[in-house]
Amino acid sequence: LRFRQGKNRSPGNVYHSDGHPAPRGKGANELLKSAEMIYGDMSDVPAVSLMPGMSFEEFTKKASEVLEKSGKDTLVLVDLFGGTPSNVFSALTRTFGHQVVTGLNLPMLIEVYSTMKGDPTFTAEQGVKLALETLQVSGVHTNERLDG
């Protein structure tokens, strides 16, 4: 996901990428659609999906093209540590200087996006901290909650 500076845009950038299969292989886009059902419009956030049959080189080219349009204050959220999106975006940090966080889930996406939209001084470094904090608290054993 990427946030762009400018009118009605947040500072910095956040990208979302995942390799999970979803209808027609668009996992990143499907997660964004789910987030929009809760948060509202997130059309300023591009998603980079690893499509079935897409090579490592093709995905790297697509990721590079998206990162070339961003500044250094960029946060990339990916699903699985060690997966192709994680590996590609992590390798590209040497070229583009962005931050990468794995473990992406819906609460993380919404929390980071809404915070960045609401605070023009919010940085990618702060986004890393918020993303990891949200990841820790977003998993709940509901049986214990109901019994407790």
CSV table of C-alpha atoms in Angstrom, one decimal:
chain,number,residue,atom,x,y,z
A,1,LEU,CA,0.0,0.0,0.0
A,2,ARG,CA,1.2,3.4,-0.7
A,3,PHE,CA,0.1,6.8,0.7
A,4,ARG,CA,1.1,9.7,-1.5
A,5,GLN,CA,1.7,13.3,-0.3
A,6,GLY,CA,-0.6,16.0,-1.6
A,7,LYS,CA,-4.2,17.1,-1.4
A,8,ASN,CA,-6.2,14.6,0.7
A,9,ARG,CA,-3.2,12.3,0.9
A,10,SER,CA,-1.1,11.2,3.8
A,11,PRO,CA,2.6,11.7,4.1
A,12,GLY,CA,4.9,8.9,3.3
A,13,ASN,CA,3.9,5.8,1.5
A,14,VAL,CA,2.6,2.4,2.4
A,15,TYR,CA,2.5,-0.5,0.1
A,16,HIS,CA,0.7,-3.8,0.5
A,17,SER,CA,1.8,-6.9,-1.2
A,18,ASP,CA,1.0,-10.5,-0.7
A,19,GLY,CA,1.3,-13.8,-2.4
A,20,HIS,CA,-1.8,-15.4,-1.1
A,21,PRO,CA,-4.1,-16.9,-3.8
A,22,ALA,CA,-7.4,-15.2,-3.9
A,23,PRO,CA,-10.0,-15.0,-6.6
A,24,ARG,CA,-8.0,-14.5,-9.9
A,25,GLY,CA,-4.8,-14.3,-7.8
A,26,LYS,CA,-5.3,-10.8,-6.6
A,27,GLY,CA,-4.7,-11.3,-2.8
A,28,ALA,CA,-3.5,-7.8,-2.2
A,29,ASN,CA,-6.4,-6.2,-4.0
A,30,GLU,CA,-8.9,-8.5,-2.2
A,31,LEU,CA,-7.5,-7.5,1.2
A,32,LEU,CA,-7.8,-3.8,0.2
A,33,LYS,CA,-11.4,-4.4,-0.8
A,34,SER,CA,-12.1,-5.9,2.7
A,35,ALA,CA,-10.4,-3.0,4.4
A,36,GLU,CA,-12.5,-0.6,2.4
A,37,MET,CA,-15.7,-2.3,3.6
A,38,ILE,CA,-14.6,-1.4,7.2
A,39,TYR,CA,-12.7,1.9,6.7
A,40,GLY,CA,-14.0,3.4,3.5
A,41,ASP,CA,-12.2,4.6,0.4
A,42,MET,CA,-8.5,3.5,0.2
A,43,SER,CA,-8.1,4.2,-3.5
A,44,ASP,CA,-4.8,6.0,-2.9
A,45,VAL,CA,-3.2,2.7,-1.8
A,46,PRO,CA,-1.8,0.7,-4.7
A,47,ALA,CA,-1.4,-3.1,-4.2
A,48,VAL,CA,1.2,-5.4,-5.7
A,49,SER,CA,-0.1,-9.0,-6.0
A,50,LEU,CA,2.0,-12.0,-6.9
A,51,MET,CA,0.0,-13.6,-9.6
A,52,PRO,CA,0.0,-17.3,-10.4
A,53,GLY,CA,2.7,-18.0,-12.9
A,54,MET,CA,4.4,-14.7,-12.3
A,55,SER,CA,8.2,-15.1,-12.1
A,56,PHE,CA,10.5,-13.7,-9.4
A,57,GLU,CA,11.9,-11.3,-12.1
A,58,GLU,CA,8.4,-10.1,-13.1
A,59,PHE,CA,7.4,-9.5,-9.6
A,60,THR,CA,10.7,-7.6,-8.9
A,61,LYS,CA,10.1,-5.4,-11.9
A,62,LYS,CA,6.5,-4.6,-10.8
A,63,ALA,CA,7.6,-3.9,-7.2
A,64,SER,CA,10.5,-1.7,-8.4
A,65,GLU,CA,8.2,0.3,-10.7
A,66,VAL,CA,5.9,1.0,-7.7
A,67,LEU,CA,8.7,2.0,-5.4
A,68,GLU,CA,10.3,4.3,-8.0
A,69,LYS,CA,7.2,6.5,-7.7
A,70,SER,CA,7.6,6.8,-3.9
A,71,GLY,CA,10.0,8.6,-1.6
A,72,LYS,CA,12.2,7.1,1.1
A,73,ASP,CA,9.5,7.4,3.7
A,74,THR,CA,7.7,4.3,2.5
A,75,LEU,CA,6.3,1.3,4.4
A,76,VAL,CA,5.7,-2.0,2.7
A,77,LEU,CA,3.4,-4.5,4.4
A,78,VAL,CA,3.7,-8.1,3.3
A,79,ASP,CA,2.0,-11.2,4.4
A,80,LEU,CA,4.6,-14.0,4.9
A,81,PHE,CA,8.3,-13.6,6.0
A,82,GLY,CA,10.4,-15.5,3.5
A,83,GLY,CA,7.8,-15.5,0.7
A,84,THR,CA,8.5,-13.9,-2.7
A,85,PRO,CA,6.9,-10.5,-1.8
A,86,SER,CA,8.9,-10.3,1.4
A,87,ASN,CA,12.1,-11.4,-0.2
A,88,VAL,CA,11.7,-9.0,-3.2
A,89,PHE,CA,10.7,-5.9,-1.2
A,90,SER,CA,13.4,-6.7,1.4
A,91,ALA,CA,16.1,-6.9,-1.3
A,92,LEU,CA,14.9,-3.7,-2.8
A,93,THR,CA,15.4,-1.8,0.5
A,94,ARG,CA,19.1,-1.4,-0.6
A,95,THR,CA,17.9,0.5,-3.7
A,96,PHE,CA,14.9,2.4,-2.4
A,97,GLY,CA,15.5,2.7,1.4
A,98,HIS,CA,11.9,1.8,2.4
A,99,GLN,CA,10.7,-0.2,5.4
A,100,VAL,CA,9.2,-3.7,5.2
A,101,VAL,CA,7.0,-5.4,7.8
A,102,THR,CA,5.7,-9.0,7.5
A,103,GLY,CA,2.6,-10.5,9.1
A,104,LEU,CA,0.1,-8.3,7.3
A,105,ASN,CA,-3.5,-8.7,8.4
A,106,LEU,CA,-6.6,-6.6,8.1
A,107,PRO,CA,-6.3,-4.9,11.5
A,108,MET,CA,-2.7,-3.9,10.7
A,109,LEU,CA,-3.6,-2.5,7.4
A,110,ILE,CA,-6.5,-0.5,8.7
A,111,GLU,CA,-4.7,0.8,11.8
A,112,VAL,CA,-1.6,1.9,9.9
A,113,TYR,CA,-3.6,3.5,7.0
A,114,SER,CA,-6.0,5.4,9.3
A,115,THR,CA,-3.2,6.7,11.5
A,116,MET,CA,-1.2,7.9,8.5
A,117,LYS,CA,-4.2,9.5,7.0
A,118,GLY,CA,-4.9,11.4,10.2
A,119,ASP,CA,-1.4,12.5,11.1
A,120,PRO,CA,0.6,14.4,8.5
A,121,THR,CA,3.8,14.0,10.5
A,122,PHE,CA,3.5,10.2,10.8
A,123,THR,CA,6.6,8.5,9.3
A,124,ALA,CA,7.3,5.0,7.9
A,125,GLU,CA,9.5,4.3,11.0
A,126,GLN,CA,6.5,5.1,13.2
A,127,GLY,CA,4.4,2.9,10.9
A,128,VAL,CA,6.7,0.0,11.5
A,129,LYS,CA,6.2,0.3,15.3
A,130,LEU,CA,2.4,0.6,14.9
A,131,ALA,CA,2.2,-2.3,12.5
A,132,LEU,CA,4.1,-4.6,14.8
A,133,GLU,CA,2.1,-3.5,17.9
A,134,THR,CA,-1.2,-4.0,16.0
A,135,LEU,CA,0.0,-7.5,14.9
A,136,GLN,CA,0.6,-8.5,18.5
A,137,VAL,CA,-2.8,-7.4,19.8
A,138,SER,CA,-5.0,-8.4,16.8
A,139,GLY,CA,-4.9,-12.1,17.4
A,140,VAL,CA,-7.4,-13.2,20.1
A,141,HIS,CA,-8.4,-16.6,21.4
A,142,THR,CA,-12.1,-15.9,21.6
A,143,ASN,CA,-13.0,-18.8,23.8
A,144,GLU,CA,-10.8,-17.3,26.6
A,145,ARG,CA,-12.4,-13.9,26.0
A,146,LEU,CA,-15.9,-15.3,26.3
A,147,ASP,CA,-15.1,-17.3,29.4
A,148,GLY,CA,-13.0,-14.6,31.1
